[in-house]
Amino acid sequence: MADYRKMWEDLGMDVKTHDMLCEALPGAVIEVYFSQENRPVGMDYFNAVVAEIHGLRPAELVEHKKKGGKVVGTFCIHVPDEVPVAAGAIATGLCSGSQFWVPGGEKKLPAATCPLIKASLGARFDRTCPFFRLADIFVGETTCDGKKKAWEILAEDAPMYIMDIPQMKRPKDYAHWNDEIFGYIRRMEELTGNTVTPEKLHDAIVLLNNKRKALQRLAEFRKLENIPISGKDVLLITQIAFYDDPARITSMINKLCDELDERAKKGVSVFKKGAKRILLTGTPLSIPNWKLHHIIESLGGAVVCEEMCTGIRYYEKCVDESGKTLDEMVTALTERYMGAIHCACFTPNRERIDDIKRLAREYKADGVIDVNLKFCGIYDTEGFFVERELKEAGIPVLGIETDYTDQDAEQLKTRIGAFLEMLGN
Ligand code: BJ8
């Protein structure tokens, strides 16, 4: 592995503390989580990218910045990456999924805050994540109360731009989000000194749609009876898609899919015959949070779909590419980034329940696990409808709440094991 210490020091990171993180992550974790039998060869690229998560991609961002380029850090899939990309910046997802950063976040936030928010602040304030040092601006959103207040604290240490996402989906809310996207364009033009032209925005839409299409192609394999790739691997790929170079990851996913085509023709499966098919729904599983997939698949289940932001919500819908003017393209972005994402921050949020039921059918799920990150009030509360409707539809459902620690691993194994057994695993 290359030595990135000099780069980390130049970025103002706390390298000593970071060394402790490296000891535990990601090498050791990769071995435990991803040493699977019969793994597609195409996973080698993703292993390499995640094994050097704090080196390979950050080094590219450093080079981009040396040439005068800007890096934009985002936390939510409602924020359109097309805008910074069209302005010549690099957009990178920053959702933190490691317990390592949580104590740092707790120095600034109430303990009763969801781990995703605590880890985000901890990663910045503890100076142990290169991505959180490299971003020239952080783009937050008003999706939930915890995030809204966390951005105010983050703004004391870093430049922030906040997008005001409506909480309902009425015509006036669409108009508002449309304005917000125009505001984001202006802010990105100011940051980069580049104008977002219709041509550049169109190219950015096509670039990111291509990434979505590759992820959609990958997801199709999970509908097969013989599934040629594990849920853990698909989750890893989706997580990497948030920060890797979009054109490169698109081609690597397509290359992997070519290999999976061959496997599918031969009926190769990475799961034992009769493995129960599980759909996950709920709060995001940010990198390196592989806990649930690992438990489910180690117990003999197969995760076939994630109705999550680190899943289908990230790539299932493309942006309409037919717009010619900036106005038309921003309308298309509004429809995709507000209309087509059914986060629990919206009320009502009927579409999410319909999606879960549709996806359970499409991916032939035997059961659904509704996952909530501890202290996420909106998903926890929405779980009432999710679980009631699934039961009414005759789809077995298990609701669980968890965090980034391993303290509940044994309890989760027991509950998930019993659920799989009940499904007839
Ligand atoms: S579109 S799910 S990425 S807001 S888990 S921080 S909601 S308290 S992450 Fe999310 Fe965007 Fe919605 Fe997706 Fe708040 Fe809940 Fe924490 Fe959450």
Short mmCIF file of C-alpha atoms and ligand atoms in Angstrom, two decimals:
data_model
loop_
_atom_site.label_atom_id
_atom_site.label_comp_id
_atom_site.label_asym_id
_atom_site.label_seq_id
_atom_site.Cartn_x
_atom_site.Cartn_y
_atom_site.Cartn_z
CA MET A 1 0.00 0.00 0.00
CA ALA A 2 1.35 3.45 -0.87
CA ASP A 3 2.39 5.80 1.94
CA TYR A 4 0.01 8.72 2.17
CA ARG A 5 1.29 10.18 5.44
CA LYS A 6 2.80 13.23 3.80
CA MET A 7 -0.47 13.98 2.02
CA TRP A 8 -2.43 13.58 5.27
CA GLU A 9 -0.04 15.88 7.11
CA ASP A 10 -0.32 18.48 4.35
CA LEU A 11 -4.09 18.26 4.69
CA GLY A 12 -3.80 19.14 8.37
CA MET A 13 -4.98 15.73 9.56
CA ASP A 14 -4.32 14.26 12.98
CA VAL A 15 -2.14 11.50 11.55
CA LYS A 16 -1.46 9.81 14.89
CA THR A 17 -5.14 9.25 15.61
CA HIS A 18 -5.67 8.36 11.98
CA ASP A 19 -3.07 5.57 12.33
CA MET A 20 -5.27 3.98 14.97
CA LEU A 21 -8.19 4.05 12.56
CA CYS A 22 -6.08 2.45 9.84
CA GLU A 23 -5.09 -0.37 12.14
CA ALA A 24 -8.70 -1.37 12.47
CA LEU A 25 -9.93 -0.26 9.07
CA PRO A 26 -10.31 -1.05 6.34
CA GLY A 27 -7.82 -3.90 5.75
CA ALA A 28 -8.87 -6.06 8.69
CA VAL A 29 -12.53 -5.35 8.11
CA ILE A 30 -12.29 -6.19 4.44
CA GLU A 31 -10.82 -9.53 5.30
CA VAL A 32 -13.64 -10.37 7.70
CA TYR A 33 -16.47 -9.02 5.58
CA PHE A 34 -15.40 -9.67 2.05
CA SER A 35 -13.41 -12.88 2.09
CA GLN A 36 -16.19 -14.74 0.34
CA GLU A 37 -15.97 -17.85 -1.73
CA ASN A 38 -16.70 -17.69 -5.42
CA ARG A 39 -16.41 -13.93 -5.54
CA PRO A 40 -16.45 -12.29 -9.00
CA VAL A 41 -12.98 -11.27 -10.19
CA GLY A 42 -14.39 -7.85 -11.08
CA MET A 43 -14.58 -7.09 -7.34
CA ASP A 44 -10.79 -6.65 -7.28
CA TYR A 45 -11.09 -3.04 -8.39
CA PHE A 46 -13.56 -2.21 -5.61
CA ASN A 47 -11.40 -3.98 -3.02
CA ALA A 48 -8.44 -1.87 -4.04
CA VAL A 49 -10.42 1.36 -3.90
CA VAL A 50 -11.81 0.61 -0.45
CA ALA A 51 -8.52 -0.77 0.90
CA GLU A 52 -6.93 2.60 0.17
CA ILE A 53 -10.03 4.65 0.81
CA HIS A 54 -8.06 7.44 2.46
CA GLY A 55 -5.33 7.40 -0.16
CA LEU A 56 -6.23 6.67 -3.76
CA ARG A 57 -9.19 8.94 -4.34
CA PRO A 58 -8.03 11.72 -1.97
CA ALA A 59 -4.74 11.83 -3.93
CA GLU A 60 -6.76 12.47 -7.10
CA LEU A 61 -8.69 15.22 -5.36
CA VAL A 62 -5.41 16.80 -4.24
CA GLU A 63 -4.20 16.81 -7.86
CA HIS A 64 -7.48 18.37 -8.99
CA LYS A 65 -7.07 21.11 -6.39
CA LYS A 66 -3.44 21.75 -7.37
CA LYS A 67 -4.74 22.64 -10.84
CA GLY A 68 -7.17 25.12 -9.31
CA GLY A 69 -10.14 22.73 -9.17
CA LYS A 70 -12.66 22.66 -6.31
CA VAL A 71 -14.08 19.81 -4.25
CA VAL A 72 -17.65 19.85 -3.01
CA GLY A 73 -18.70 17.57 -0.14
CA THR A 74 -22.34 16.47 0.16
CA PHE A 75 -24.34 14.46 2.69
CA CYS A 76 -27.64 13.64 1.06
CA ILE A 77 -28.91 12.20 -2.22
CA HIS A 78 -31.36 15.09 -2.62
CA VAL A 79 -28.41 17.35 -3.51
CA PRO A 80 -27.75 17.11 -7.27
CA ASP A 81 -24.14 16.21 -8.10
CA GLU A 82 -24.76 17.40 -11.66
CA VAL A 83 -24.45 21.02 -10.51
CA PRO A 84 -20.87 20.98 -9.13
CA VAL A 85 -19.80 18.65 -11.95
CA ALA A 86 -21.18 21.08 -14.56
CA ALA A 87 -19.22 23.85 -12.83
CA GLY A 88 -16.00 21.83 -13.20
CA ALA A 89 -15.82 20.77 -9.52
CA ILE A 90 -15.61 17.25 -8.11
CA ALA A 91 -18.55 16.20 -5.96
CA THR A 92 -17.93 13.66 -3.23
CA GLY A 93 -20.35 12.01 -0.83
CA LEU A 94 -19.43 12.42 2.83
CA CYS A 95 -21.91 10.28 4.73
CA SER A 96 -19.87 8.68 7.49
CA GLY A 97 -20.56 5.12 8.53
CA SER A 98 -17.85 4.39 11.08
CA GLN A 99 -18.12 4.26 14.86
CA PHE A 100 -14.57 5.61 14.95
CA TRP A 101 -15.87 9.16 14.43
CA VAL A 102 -18.89 9.00 16.74
CA PRO A 103 -17.14 10.00 20.02
CA GLY A 104 -15.72 13.07 18.25
CA GLY A 105 -19.24 14.01 17.14
CA GLU A 106 -20.52 13.53 20.69
CA LYS A 107 -18.17 16.28 21.87
CA LYS A 108 -20.30 18.71 19.87
CA LEU A 109 -23.72 17.07 19.67
CA PRO A 110 -26.18 15.49 22.09
CA ALA A 111 -25.55 11.77 22.56
CA ALA A 112 -29.15 11.19 21.42
CA THR A 113 -28.27 12.15 17.84
CA CYS A 114 -28.14 9.57 15.06
CA PRO A 115 -24.67 8.05 14.50
CA LEU A 116 -24.56 9.23 10.89
CA ILE A 117 -24.64 12.87 11.96
CA LYS A 118 -22.29 12.34 14.90
CA ALA A 119 -19.77 10.54 12.69
CA SER A 120 -19.90 13.34 10.10
CA LEU A 121 -19.03 16.01 12.64
CA GLY A 122 -16.47 13.78 14.34
CA ALA A 123 -14.72 13.14 11.01
CA ARG A 124 -14.33 16.87 10.46
CA PHE A 125 -13.51 18.05 13.97
CA ASP A 126 -11.17 15.14 14.80
CA ARG A 127 -9.30 15.74 11.52
CA THR A 128 -9.11 12.05 10.73
CA CYS A 129 -10.81 11.89 7.32
CA PRO A 130 -9.07 13.29 4.21
CA PHE A 131 -12.36 13.84 2.39
CA PHE A 132 -13.51 16.11 5.21
CA ARG A 133 -10.25 18.10 4.86
CA LEU A 134 -10.35 18.29 1.08
CA ALA A 135 -13.83 19.69 0.59
CA ASP A 136 -13.73 23.40 -0.26
CA ILE A 137 -17.37 23.64 0.72
CA PHE A 138 -19.86 21.38 2.48
CA VAL A 139 -23.40 21.25 1.11
CA GLY A 140 -25.98 20.46 3.75
CA GLU A 141 -29.75 20.17 3.52
CA THR A 142 -32.71 20.63 5.81
CA THR A 143 -33.94 17.04 5.72
CA CYS A 144 -34.07 16.35 9.45
CA ASP A 145 -33.70 18.37 12.64
CA GLY A 146 -30.43 16.73 13.65
CA LYS A 147 -28.78 17.63 10.37
CA LYS A 148 -30.12 21.20 10.35
CA LYS A 149 -28.56 21.96 13.72
CA ALA A 150 -25.38 20.00 12.98
CA TRP A 151 -24.72 22.21 9.93
CA GLU A 152 -24.70 25.27 12.18
CA ILE A 153 -21.95 23.68 14.26
CA LEU A 154 -20.04 22.54 11.19
CA ALA A 155 -20.29 26.07 9.76
CA GLU A 156 -18.12 27.32 12.63
CA ASP A 157 -15.26 25.28 11.20
CA ALA A 158 -15.88 25.02 7.45
CA PRO A 159 -17.63 26.84 4.59
CA MET A 160 -21.20 25.56 4.32
CA TYR A 161 -23.98 25.96 1.81
CA ILE A 162 -27.44 24.82 2.85
CA MET A 163 -30.22 23.73 0.51
CA ASP A 164 -33.72 24.05 1.89
CA ILE A 165 -35.54 20.84 0.95
CA PRO A 166 -39.33 21.11 1.29
CA GLN A 167 -41.07 18.64 3.57
CA MET A 168 -44.08 18.16 1.30
CA LYS A 169 -44.44 17.56 -2.45
CA ARG A 170 -47.01 20.13 -3.57
CA PRO A 171 -46.57 22.22 -6.75
CA LYS A 172 -45.26 25.15 -4.70
CA ASP A 173 -42.71 22.82 -3.09
CA TYR A 174 -41.44 21.75 -6.50
CA ALA A 175 -41.15 25.44 -7.45
CA HIS A 176 -39.18 26.04 -4.27
CA TRP A 177 -36.75 23.18 -4.91
CA ASN A 178 -36.35 24.43 -8.48
CA ASP A 179 -35.26 27.81 -7.05
CA GLU A 180 -32.93 26.07 -4.62
CA ILE A 181 -31.21 24.26 -7.49
CA PHE A 182 -30.77 27.58 -9.31
CA GLY A 183 -29.30 29.00 -6.11
CA TYR A 184 -26.92 26.04 -5.95
CA ILE A 185 -25.85 26.69 -9.55
CA ARG A 186 -25.05 30.31 -8.69
CA ARG A 187 -23.08 29.26 -5.61
CA MET A 188 -21.07 26.69 -7.58
CA GLU A 189 -20.34 29.28 -10.30
CA GLU A 190 -19.09 31.64 -7.61
CA LEU A 191 -16.93 28.90 -6.04
CA THR A 192 -15.33 27.71 -9.27
CA GLY A 193 -15.38 30.85 -11.39
CA ASN A 194 -16.96 28.76 -14.17
CA THR A 195 -20.35 29.30 -15.79
CA VAL A 196 -22.81 26.41 -15.79
CA THR A 197 -23.89 26.37 -19.43
CA PRO A 198 -26.70 24.16 -20.80
CA GLU A 199 -24.05 22.09 -22.62
CA LYS A 200 -22.05 21.47 -19.43
CA LEU A 201 -25.14 20.66 -17.41
CA HIS A 202 -26.34 18.26 -20.09
CA ASP A 203 -22.96 16.50 -20.10
CA ALA A 204 -23.07 16.20 -16.31
CA ILE A 205 -26.60 14.73 -16.46
CA VAL A 206 -25.48 12.14 -19.03
CA LEU A 207 -22.32 11.29 -17.04
CA LEU A 208 -24.23 10.64 -13.83
CA ASN A 209 -27.10 8.86 -15.59
CA ASN A 210 -24.53 6.48 -17.03
CA LYS A 211 -23.39 5.67 -13.49
CA ARG A 212 -27.03 5.08 -12.50
CA LYS A 213 -27.60 2.84 -15.52
CA ALA A 214 -24.56 0.73 -14.63
CA LEU A 215 -25.87 0.35 -11.06
CA GLN A 216 -29.31 -0.54 -12.44
CA ARG A 217 -27.71 -3.18 -14.64
CA LEU A 218 -25.95 -4.60 -11.57
CA ALA A 219 -29.20 -4.65 -9.59
CA GLU A 220 -30.92 -6.73 -12.28
CA PHE A 221 -28.70 -9.72 -11.39
CA ARG A 222 -30.18 -9.71 -7.91
CA LYS A 223 -33.60 -10.53 -9.33
CA LEU A 224 -32.35 -13.88 -10.65
CA GLU A 225 -33.02 -17.17 -8.93
CA ASN A 226 -29.29 -17.89 -8.97
CA ILE A 227 -27.71 -14.65 -7.79
CA PRO A 228 -24.14 -14.30 -9.08
CA ILE A 229 -23.03 -11.62 -6.61
CA SER A 230 -23.56 -11.11 -2.89
CA GLY A 231 -25.57 -8.29 -1.34
CA LYS A 232 -22.46 -7.26 0.59
CA ASP A 233 -20.56 -6.71 -2.65
CA VAL A 234 -23.36 -4.70 -4.23
CA LEU A 235 -23.56 -2.55 -1.12
CA LEU A 236 -19.81 -1.93 -1.24
CA ILE A 237 -20.00 -0.92 -4.90
CA THR A 238 -22.89 1.46 -4.22
CA GLN A 239 -21.04 3.05 -1.31
CA ILE A 240 -17.92 3.54 -3.44
CA ALA A 241 -20.06 5.13 -6.18
CA PHE A 242 -20.60 8.09 -3.84
CA TYR A 243 -16.95 9.13 -3.94
CA ASP A 244 -15.17 7.48 -6.86
CA ASP A 245 -14.62 9.08 -10.27
CA PRO A 246 -18.02 8.71 -12.00
CA ALA A 247 -16.76 7.73 -15.47
CA ARG A 248 -14.25 5.21 -14.10
CA ILE A 249 -16.66 3.52 -11.71
CA THR A 250 -19.26 3.30 -14.48
CA SER A 251 -16.86 1.38 -16.66
CA MET A 252 -15.72 -0.86 -13.77
CA ILE A 253 -19.32 -1.72 -12.86
CA ASN A 254 -20.11 -2.51 -16.49
CA LYS A 255 -17.01 -4.69 -16.71
CA LEU A 256 -18.12 -6.56 -13.60
CA CYS A 257 -21.61 -6.93 -15.12
CA ASP A 258 -20.08 -8.53 -18.24
CA GLU A 259 -18.56 -11.14 -15.93
CA LEU A 260 -21.89 -11.55 -14.15
CA ASP A 261 -23.60 -12.08 -17.52
CA GLU A 262 -21.37 -15.10 -18.04
CA ARG A 263 -22.07 -16.35 -14.54
CA ALA A 264 -25.80 -15.89 -15.05
CA LYS A 265 -25.71 -17.91 -18.28
CA LYS A 266 -24.11 -20.78 -16.35
CA GLY A 267 -26.52 -20.40 -13.42
CA VAL A 268 -23.72 -19.61 -10.94
CA SER A 269 -24.92 -18.45 -7.53
CA VAL A 270 -22.92 -17.18 -4.57
CA PHE A 271 -25.71 -18.32 -2.25
CA LYS A 272 -26.78 -21.78 -1.17
CA LYS A 273 -29.90 -23.10 -2.87
CA GLY A 274 -33.02 -21.95 -1.04
CA ALA A 275 -31.32 -19.01 0.71
CA LYS A 276 -34.05 -16.68 1.90
CA ARG A 277 -34.18 -13.41 -0.01
CA ILE A 278 -34.20 -10.27 2.11
CA LEU A 279 -35.09 -6.72 1.16
CA LEU A 280 -33.71 -4.04 3.46
CA THR A 281 -35.48 -0.73 3.90
CA GLY A 282 -34.76 2.30 6.06
CA THR A 283 -31.88 4.61 6.93
CA PRO A 284 -28.68 4.66 4.87
CA LEU A 285 -25.77 2.24 5.38
CA SER A 286 -22.80 4.48 4.73
CA ILE A 287 -19.32 3.14 4.17
CA PRO A 288 -17.93 1.15 6.08
CA ASN A 289 -21.21 0.07 7.64
CA TRP A 290 -21.58 -3.52 6.36
CA LYS A 291 -22.80 -4.93 9.65
CA LEU A 292 -26.31 -6.02 8.66
CA HIS A 293 -25.42 -7.45 5.27
CA HIS A 294 -22.63 -9.39 6.91
CA ILE A 295 -24.90 -10.80 9.60
CA ILE A 296 -27.73 -11.71 7.22
CA GLU A 297 -25.49 -13.34 4.64
CA SER A 298 -23.32 -15.11 7.22
CA LEU A 299 -26.53 -16.64 8.54
CA GLY A 300 -27.36 -18.01 5.10
CA GLY A 301 -29.74 -15.28 3.87
CA ALA A 302 -29.34 -13.28 0.65
CA VAL A 303 -29.79 -9.50 0.61
CA VAL A 304 -31.44 -8.83 -2.75
CA CYS A 305 -32.32 -5.14 -2.59
CA GLU A 306 -31.90 -2.04 -0.41
CA GLU A 307 -34.78 0.44 -0.42
CA MET A 308 -32.33 2.96 1.00
CA CYS A 309 -30.26 5.97 -0.04
CA THR A 310 -27.28 3.63 -0.23
CA GLY A 311 -29.34 1.45 -2.53
CA ILE A 312 -32.11 1.75 -5.05
CA ARG A 313 -33.03 5.36 -4.14
CA TYR A 314 -29.56 6.43 -5.32
CA TYR A 315 -29.80 5.00 -8.82
CA GLU A 316 -33.21 3.64 -9.76
CA LYS A 317 -34.42 6.80 -11.53
CA CYS A 318 -32.45 8.72 -14.13
CA VAL A 319 -32.67 12.44 -14.88
CA ASP A 320 -34.57 13.24 -18.09
CA GLU A 321 -31.89 14.05 -20.68
CA SER A 322 -34.14 15.75 -23.23
CA GLY A 323 -33.92 19.30 -21.81
CA LYS A 324 -32.29 21.87 -24.09
CA THR A 325 -32.30 25.00 -21.94
CA LEU A 326 -31.03 25.50 -18.41
CA ASP A 327 -34.64 25.97 -17.25
CA GLU A 328 -35.72 22.64 -18.73
CA MET A 329 -32.74 20.83 -17.24
CA VAL A 330 -33.29 22.28 -13.79
CA THR A 331 -36.93 21.19 -14.01
CA ALA A 332 -35.70 17.67 -14.80
CA LEU A 333 -33.30 17.79 -11.84
CA THR A 334 -36.12 18.98 -9.58
CA GLU A 335 -38.35 16.11 -10.63
CA ARG A 336 -35.58 13.57 -10.11
CA TYR A 337 -34.03 14.94 -6.92
CA MET A 338 -37.23 15.78 -5.13
CA GLY A 339 -40.07 13.92 -6.84
CA ALA A 340 -38.30 10.58 -7.23
CA ILE A 341 -36.70 10.27 -3.78
CA HIS A 342 -39.00 9.14 -1.02
CA CYS A 343 -37.14 9.99 2.17
CA ALA A 344 -39.02 9.84 5.45
CA CYS A 345 -38.44 13.60 5.80
CA PHE A 346 -41.53 14.07 3.55
CA THR A 347 -45.10 14.04 4.69
CA PRO A 348 -47.07 12.20 3.54
CA ASN A 349 -44.66 9.63 2.14
CA ARG A 350 -47.00 7.08 0.64
CA GLU A 351 -44.68 6.51 -2.34
CA ARG A 352 -42.04 4.90 -0.15
CA ILE A 353 -44.44 2.25 1.12
CA ASP A 354 -45.57 1.56 -2.46
CA ASP A 355 -41.92 1.29 -3.51
CA ILE A 356 -41.12 -1.22 -0.78
CA LYS A 357 -44.04 -3.42 -1.80
CA ARG A 358 -43.17 -3.14 -5.50
CA LEU A 359 -39.50 -3.90 -4.87
CA ALA A 360 -40.37 -6.88 -2.66
CA ARG A 361 -42.30 -8.28 -5.65
CA GLU A 362 -39.67 -7.43 -8.27
CA TYR A 363 -36.80 -8.92 -6.28
CA LYS A 364 -38.94 -11.83 -5.04
CA ALA A 365 -38.13 -11.03 -1.41
CA ASP A 366 -39.19 -13.62 1.16
CA GLY A 367 -39.04 -11.01 3.90
CA VAL A 368 -38.25 -7.39 4.65
CA ILE A 369 -36.01 -5.99 7.38
CA ASP A 370 -36.87 -2.41 8.33
CA VAL A 371 -33.65 -0.87 9.62
CA ASN A 372 -33.47 2.22 11.76
CA LEU A 373 -30.36 4.02 12.88
CA LYS A 374 -30.69 4.78 16.58
CA PHE A 375 -32.20 8.22 17.26
CA CYS A 376 -33.54 8.71 13.73
CA GLY A 377 -37.07 9.80 14.68
CA ILE A 378 -38.50 10.16 11.19
CA TYR A 379 -37.65 6.67 9.93
CA ASP A 380 -38.51 5.15 13.29
CA THR A 381 -41.95 6.75 13.20
CA GLU A 382 -42.56 5.90 9.55
CA GLY A 383 -41.76 2.30 10.47
CA PHE A 384 -45.31 2.15 11.89
CA PHE A 385 -46.78 2.36 8.38
CA VAL A 386 -44.06 0.31 6.72
CA GLU A 387 -44.48 -2.62 9.05
CA ARG A 388 -48.29 -2.47 9.19
CA GLU A 389 -48.68 -2.35 5.41
CA LEU A 390 -46.20 -5.13 4.80
CA LYS A 391 -47.99 -7.34 7.29
CA GLU A 392 -51.30 -6.55 5.59
CA ALA A 393 -49.74 -7.48 2.25
CA GLY A 394 -48.63 -10.81 3.71
CA ILE A 395 -44.91 -9.92 3.53
CA PRO A 396 -43.03 -10.97 6.68
CA VAL A 397 -41.23 -8.02 8.24
CA LEU A 398 -38.73 -7.55 11.03
CA GLY A 399 -38.07 -4.09 12.49
CA ILE A 400 -34.65 -3.46 13.98
CA GLU A 401 -32.81 -0.51 15.43
CA THR A 402 -29.03 -0.38 15.47
CA ASP A 403 -26.00 1.89 15.45
CA TYR A 404 -22.39 1.69 14.31
CA THR A 405 -21.07 -0.29 17.29
CA ASP A 406 -20.79 -4.05 17.43
CA GLN A 407 -22.39 -4.17 20.85
CA ASP A 408 -25.70 -5.44 19.50
CA ALA A 409 -24.18 -7.90 17.00
CA GLU A 410 -25.05 -10.97 19.05
CA GLN A 411 -28.58 -9.80 19.69
CA LEU A 412 -29.02 -8.99 16.00
CA LYS A 413 -27.72 -12.40 15.02
CA THR A 414 -30.30 -14.02 17.28
CA ARG A 415 -33.20 -11.93 15.99
CA ILE A 416 -32.24 -12.13 12.32
CA GLY A 417 -31.45 -15.83 12.67
CA ALA A 418 -34.93 -16.43 14.11
CA PHE A 419 -36.48 -14.35 11.32
CA LEU A 420 -34.68 -16.36 8.63
CA GLU A 421 -35.71 -19.58 10.32
CA MET A 422 -39.30 -18.40 10.41
CA LEU A 423 -39.04 -17.80 6.65
CA GLY A 424 -37.87 -21.39 6.30
CA ASN A 425 -34.15 -20.83 5.73
S1 BJ8 B 1 -32.69 11.36 1.48
S2 BJ8 B 1 -32.36 9.22 4.36
S3 BJ8 B 1 -29.52 10.75 2.77
S4 BJ8 B 1 -31.88 12.69 4.68
S5 BJ8 B 1 -30.60 8.73 9.56
S6 BJ8 B 1 -29.37 12.06 9.20
S7 BJ8 B 1 -32.71 11.30 8.26
S8 BJ8 B 1 -31.69 11.36 11.69
S9 BJ8 B 1 -29.68 10.25 6.34
FE1 BJ8 B 1 -30.79 10.74 4.71
FE2 BJ8 B 1 -31.05 12.34 2.61
FE3 BJ8 B 1 -33.17 11.18 3.69
FE4 BJ8 B 1 -31.44 9.75 2.35
FE5 BJ8 B 1 -31.46 12.44 9.73
FE6 BJ8 B 1 -32.36 9.99 10.06
FE7 BJ8 B 1 -29.89 10.53 10.73
FE8 BJ8 B 1 -30.64 10.52 8.14
#
